[in-house]
mmCIF file of C-alpha atoms in Angstrom:
data_model
loop_
_atom_site.group_PDB
_atom_site.id
_atom_site.type_symbol
_atom_site.label_atom_id
_atom_site.label_comp_id
_atom_site.label_asym_id
_atom_site.label_seq_id
_atom_site.Cartn_x
_atom_site.Cartn_y
_atom_site.Cartn_z
ATOM 1 C CA UNK E 1 91.173 19.531 159.663
ATOM 2 C CA UNK E 2 90.577 18.511 156.065
ATOM 3 C CA UNK E 3 89.299 22.000 155.249
ATOM 4 C CA UNK E 4 92.499 23.504 156.616
ATOM 5 C CA UNK E 5 94.639 21.117 154.563
ATOM 6 C CA UNK E 6 92.694 21.914 151.389
ATOM 7 C CA UNK E 7 92.987 25.634 152.107
ATOM 8 C CA UNK E 8 96.726 25.391 152.686
ATOM 9 C CA UNK E 9 97.154 23.374 149.487
ATOM 10 C CA UNK E 10 95.106 25.910 147.521
ATOM 11 C CA UNK E 11 97.070 28.779 149.016
ATOM 12 C CA UNK E 12 100.354 27.142 148.053
ATOM 13 C CA UNK E 13 99.045 26.486 144.561
ATOM 14 C CA UNK E 14 97.946 30.095 144.088
ATOM 15 C CA UNK E 15 101.247 31.434 145.429
ATOM 16 C CA UNK E 16 103.204 29.061 143.205
ATOM 17 C CA UNK E 17 101.240 30.251 140.158
ATOM 18 C CA UNK E 18 101.758 33.887 141.150
ATOM 19 C CA UNK E 19 105.483 33.361 141.622
ATOM 20 C CA UNK E 20 105.708 31.540 138.278
ATOM 21 C CA UNK E 21 103.934 34.429 136.516
ATOM 22 C CA UNK E 22 106.245 36.996 138.134
ATOM 23 C CA UNK E 23 109.378 35.034 137.203
ATOM 24 C CA UNK E 24 108.172 34.491 133.623
ATOM 25 C CA UNK E 25 107.277 38.183 133.274
ATOM 26 C CA UNK E 26 110.708 39.179 134.571
ATOM 27 C CA UNK E 27 112.472 36.901 132.110
ATOM 28 C CA UNK E 28 110.338 38.206 129.251
ATOM 29 C CA UNK E 29 110.922 41.826 130.261
ATOM 30 C CA UNK E 30 114.665 41.264 130.646
ATOM 31 C CA UNK E 31 114.986 39.572 127.254
ATOM 32 C CA UNK E 32 113.097 42.397 125.509
ATOM 33 C CA UNK E 33 114.759 45.259 127.354
ATOM 34 C CA UNK E 34 117.236 47.643 125.829
ATOM 35 C CA UNK E 35 120.925 47.040 126.252
ATOM 36 C CA UNK E 36 122.655 48.562 129.254
ATOM 37 C CA UNK E 37 125.929 49.043 127.371
ATOM 38 C CA UNK E 38 127.456 52.518 127.168
ATOM 39 C CA UNK E 39 126.493 54.328 123.970
ATOM 40 C CA UNK E 40 128.632 56.861 122.146
ATOM 41 C CA UNK E 41 128.296 58.957 119.013
ATOM 42 C CA UNK E 42 130.767 58.279 116.246
ATOM 43 C CA UNK E 43 131.091 59.776 112.810
ATOM 44 C CA UNK E 44 131.274 57.684 109.644
ATOM 45 C CA UNK E 45 131.793 59.893 106.603
ATOM 46 C CA UNK E 46 129.504 62.815 107.504
ATOM 47 C CA UNK E 47 126.914 60.677 109.280
ATOM 48 C CA UNK E 48 126.438 60.378 113.044
ATOM 49 C CA UNK E 49 125.945 56.860 114.432
ATOM 50 C CA UNK E 50 124.966 55.821 117.936
ATOM 51 C CA UNK E 51 126.960 52.722 118.850
ATOM 52 C CA UNK E 52 127.001 50.503 121.884
ATOM 53 C CA UNK E 53 130.457 49.921 123.332
ATOM 54 C CA UNK E 54 131.310 46.278 124.073
ATOM 55 C CA UNK E 55 134.531 46.395 126.073
ATOM 56 C CA UNK E 56 133.946 43.527 128.515
ATOM 57 C CA UNK E 57 134.540 39.933 127.379
ATOM 58 C CA UNK E 58 130.969 38.838 128.190
ATOM 59 C CA UNK E 59 129.497 41.734 126.184
ATOM 60 C CA UNK E 60 131.862 40.972 123.316
ATOM 61 C CA UNK E 61 130.855 37.325 123.365
ATOM 62 C CA UNK E 62 127.139 38.186 123.155
ATOM 63 C CA UNK E 63 127.486 41.121 120.754
ATOM 64 C CA UNK E 64 124.292 41.654 118.758
ATOM 65 C CA UNK E 65 122.988 38.121 119.220
ATOM 66 C CA UNK E 66 119.249 37.667 119.759
ATOM 67 C CA UNK E 67 118.392 41.259 118.811
ATOM 68 C CA UNK E 68 115.390 41.739 116.556
ATOM 69 C CA UNK E 69 116.936 44.556 114.531
ATOM 70 C CA UNK E 70 119.590 47.230 114.373
ATOM 71 C CA UNK E 71 118.654 50.821 113.586
ATOM 72 C CA UNK E 72 119.823 52.429 110.359
ATOM 73 C CA UNK E 73 122.440 54.592 112.086
ATOM 74 C CA UNK E 74 123.278 52.270 114.975
ATOM 75 C CA UNK E 75 126.006 49.741 115.591
ATOM 76 C CA UNK E 76 128.244 48.010 118.079
ATOM 77 C CA UNK E 77 131.875 48.925 118.704
ATOM 78 C CA UNK E 78 134.067 46.164 120.121
ATOM 79 C CA UNK E 79 136.952 47.657 122.110
ATOM 80 C CA UNK E 80 140.129 45.780 123.054
ATOM 81 C CA UNK E 81 143.024 46.756 125.332
ATOM 82 C CA UNK E 82 145.671 46.024 122.719
ATOM 83 C CA UNK E 83 145.989 45.262 119.004
ATOM 84 C CA UNK E 84 145.306 41.654 118.086
ATOM 85 C CA UNK E 85 143.789 39.543 115.313
ATOM 86 C CA UNK E 86 140.012 39.315 115.798
ATOM 87 C CA UNK E 87 137.452 36.648 114.966
ATOM 88 C CA UNK E 88 133.672 37.202 114.669
ATOM 89 C CA UNK E 89 130.618 35.293 113.555
ATOM 90 C CA UNK E 90 126.949 36.044 113.014
ATOM 91 C CA UNK E 91 125.488 33.023 114.803
ATOM 92 C CA UNK E 92 122.181 33.883 116.497
ATOM 93 C CA UNK E 93 122.108 37.317 114.836
ATOM 94 C CA UNK E 94 118.848 38.058 113.019
ATOM 95 C CA UNK E 95 120.194 40.417 110.332
ATOM 96 C CA UNK E 96 123.146 40.836 107.970
ATOM 97 C CA UNK E 97 126.075 42.930 109.157
ATOM 98 C CA UNK E 98 129.166 44.628 107.805
ATOM 99 C CA UNK E 99 132.147 44.673 110.119
ATOM 100 C CA UNK E 100 135.029 47.145 109.888
ATOM 101 C CA UNK E 101 138.329 46.335 111.554
ATOM 102 C CA UNK E 102 139.983 49.499 112.901
ATOM 103 C CA UNK E 103 143.369 50.613 114.180
ATOM 104 C CA UNK E 104 143.678 52.458 117.494
ATOM 105 C CA UNK E 105 143.450 55.740 115.550
ATOM 106 C CA UNK E 106 140.129 54.705 113.998
ATOM 107 C CA UNK E 107 141.488 53.939 110.532
ATOM 108 C CA UNK E 108 139.610 51.185 108.726
ATOM 109 C CA UNK E 109 141.972 48.452 107.562
ATOM 110 C CA UNK E 110 139.327 46.150 106.104
ATOM 111 C CA UNK E 111 135.583 45.567 105.902
ATOM 112 C CA UNK E 112 133.825 42.212 105.668
ATOM 113 C CA UNK E 113 130.184 41.161 105.438
ATOM 114 C CA UNK E 114 128.459 38.657 107.703
ATOM 115 C CA UNK E 115 125.111 37.032 107.002
ATOM 116 C CA UNK E 116 122.088 36.365 109.198
ATOM 117 C CA UNK E 117 122.597 33.340 111.436
ATOM 118 C CA UNK E 118 125.834 32.260 109.719
ATOM 119 C CA UNK E 119 128.117 30.427 112.181
ATOM 120 C CA UNK E 120 131.149 30.776 109.866
ATOM 121 C CA UNK E 121 133.962 32.833 111.344
ATOM 122 C CA UNK E 122 135.224 36.098 109.867
ATOM 123 C CA UNK E 123 138.822 36.985 110.696
ATOM 124 C CA UNK E 124 140.691 40.274 110.619
ATOM 125 C CA UNK E 125 143.690 40.111 108.326
ATOM 126 C CA UNK E 126 145.691 42.390 110.633
ATOM 127 C CA UNK E 127 146.021 42.998 114.354
ATOM 128 C CA UNK E 128 143.517 45.722 115.225
ATOM 129 C CA UNK E 129 142.182 47.554 118.286
ATOM 130 C CA UNK E 130 138.495 47.875 117.363
ATOM 131 C CA UNK E 131 135.761 46.206 115.349
ATOM 132 C CA UNK E 132 132.615 48.075 114.313
ATOM 133 C CA UNK E 133 129.439 46.236 113.321
ATOM 134 C CA UNK E 134 126.708 48.060 111.394
ATOM 135 C CA UNK E 135 123.932 46.947 109.059
ATOM 136 C CA UNK E 136 125.248 45.287 105.920
ATOM 137 C CA UNK E 137 125.833 47.773 103.123
ATOM 138 C CA UNK E 138 126.204 50.908 105.269
ATOM 139 C CA UNK E 139 129.900 51.333 104.445
ATOM 140 C CA UNK E 140 129.190 50.932 100.718
ATOM 141 C CA UNK E 141 126.278 53.371 100.956
ATOM 142 C CA UNK E 142 128.562 55.982 102.557
ATOM 143 C CA UNK E 143 131.427 55.173 100.155
ATOM 144 C CA UNK E 144 133.700 54.280 103.075
ATOM 145 C CA UNK E 145 136.484 51.720 102.870
ATOM 146 C CA UNK E 146 140.046 50.846 103.814
ATOM 147 C CA UNK E 147 142.167 53.844 104.858
ATOM 148 C CA UNK E 148 139.090 55.921 105.778
ATOM 149 C CA UNK E 149 138.607 56.948 109.407
ATOM 150 C CA UNK E 150 135.872 56.514 111.979
ATOM 151 C CA UNK E 151 135.789 59.608 114.191
ATOM 152 C CA UNK E 152 135.396 58.903 117.901
ATOM 153 C CA UNK E 153 134.394 61.496 120.520
ATOM 154 C CA UNK E 154 137.336 63.324 122.086
ATOM 155 C CA UNK E 155 136.584 61.739 125.452
ATOM 156 C CA UNK E 156 136.774 58.215 123.999
ATOM 157 C CA UNK E 157 139.894 56.184 124.608
#
């Protein structure tokens, strides 16, 4: 009887360890996996960028937080149903960003910089439809500013 009890206890212990390893591996894999957000190509100046589209509130809340890096010609486009003043921060973001606030036609109305891990809020001066985050300095590098346009794909609304 004691042998059976020891065996059952050992079996439970092994299964518990196996389950713990599987759960931990799943969490690790999930946290390192690529985003599942829709990606589109946009044009800034004459350069093509691949941007993730954050149109759901939960995706907008998370944004680029906890990412290790952002590619040179990558970004995140925040899409809203109507024009409104927007507020962003760079808390839990591991790199500096530039954010462009855009009208529904894609015209840039202003650009602001945000710094790694800074919890300070950045506000749009005007009501806008979109916000585009890219690596800090990209807009300057491409000589893009207020009154310039971001070109969206024809199928994008």
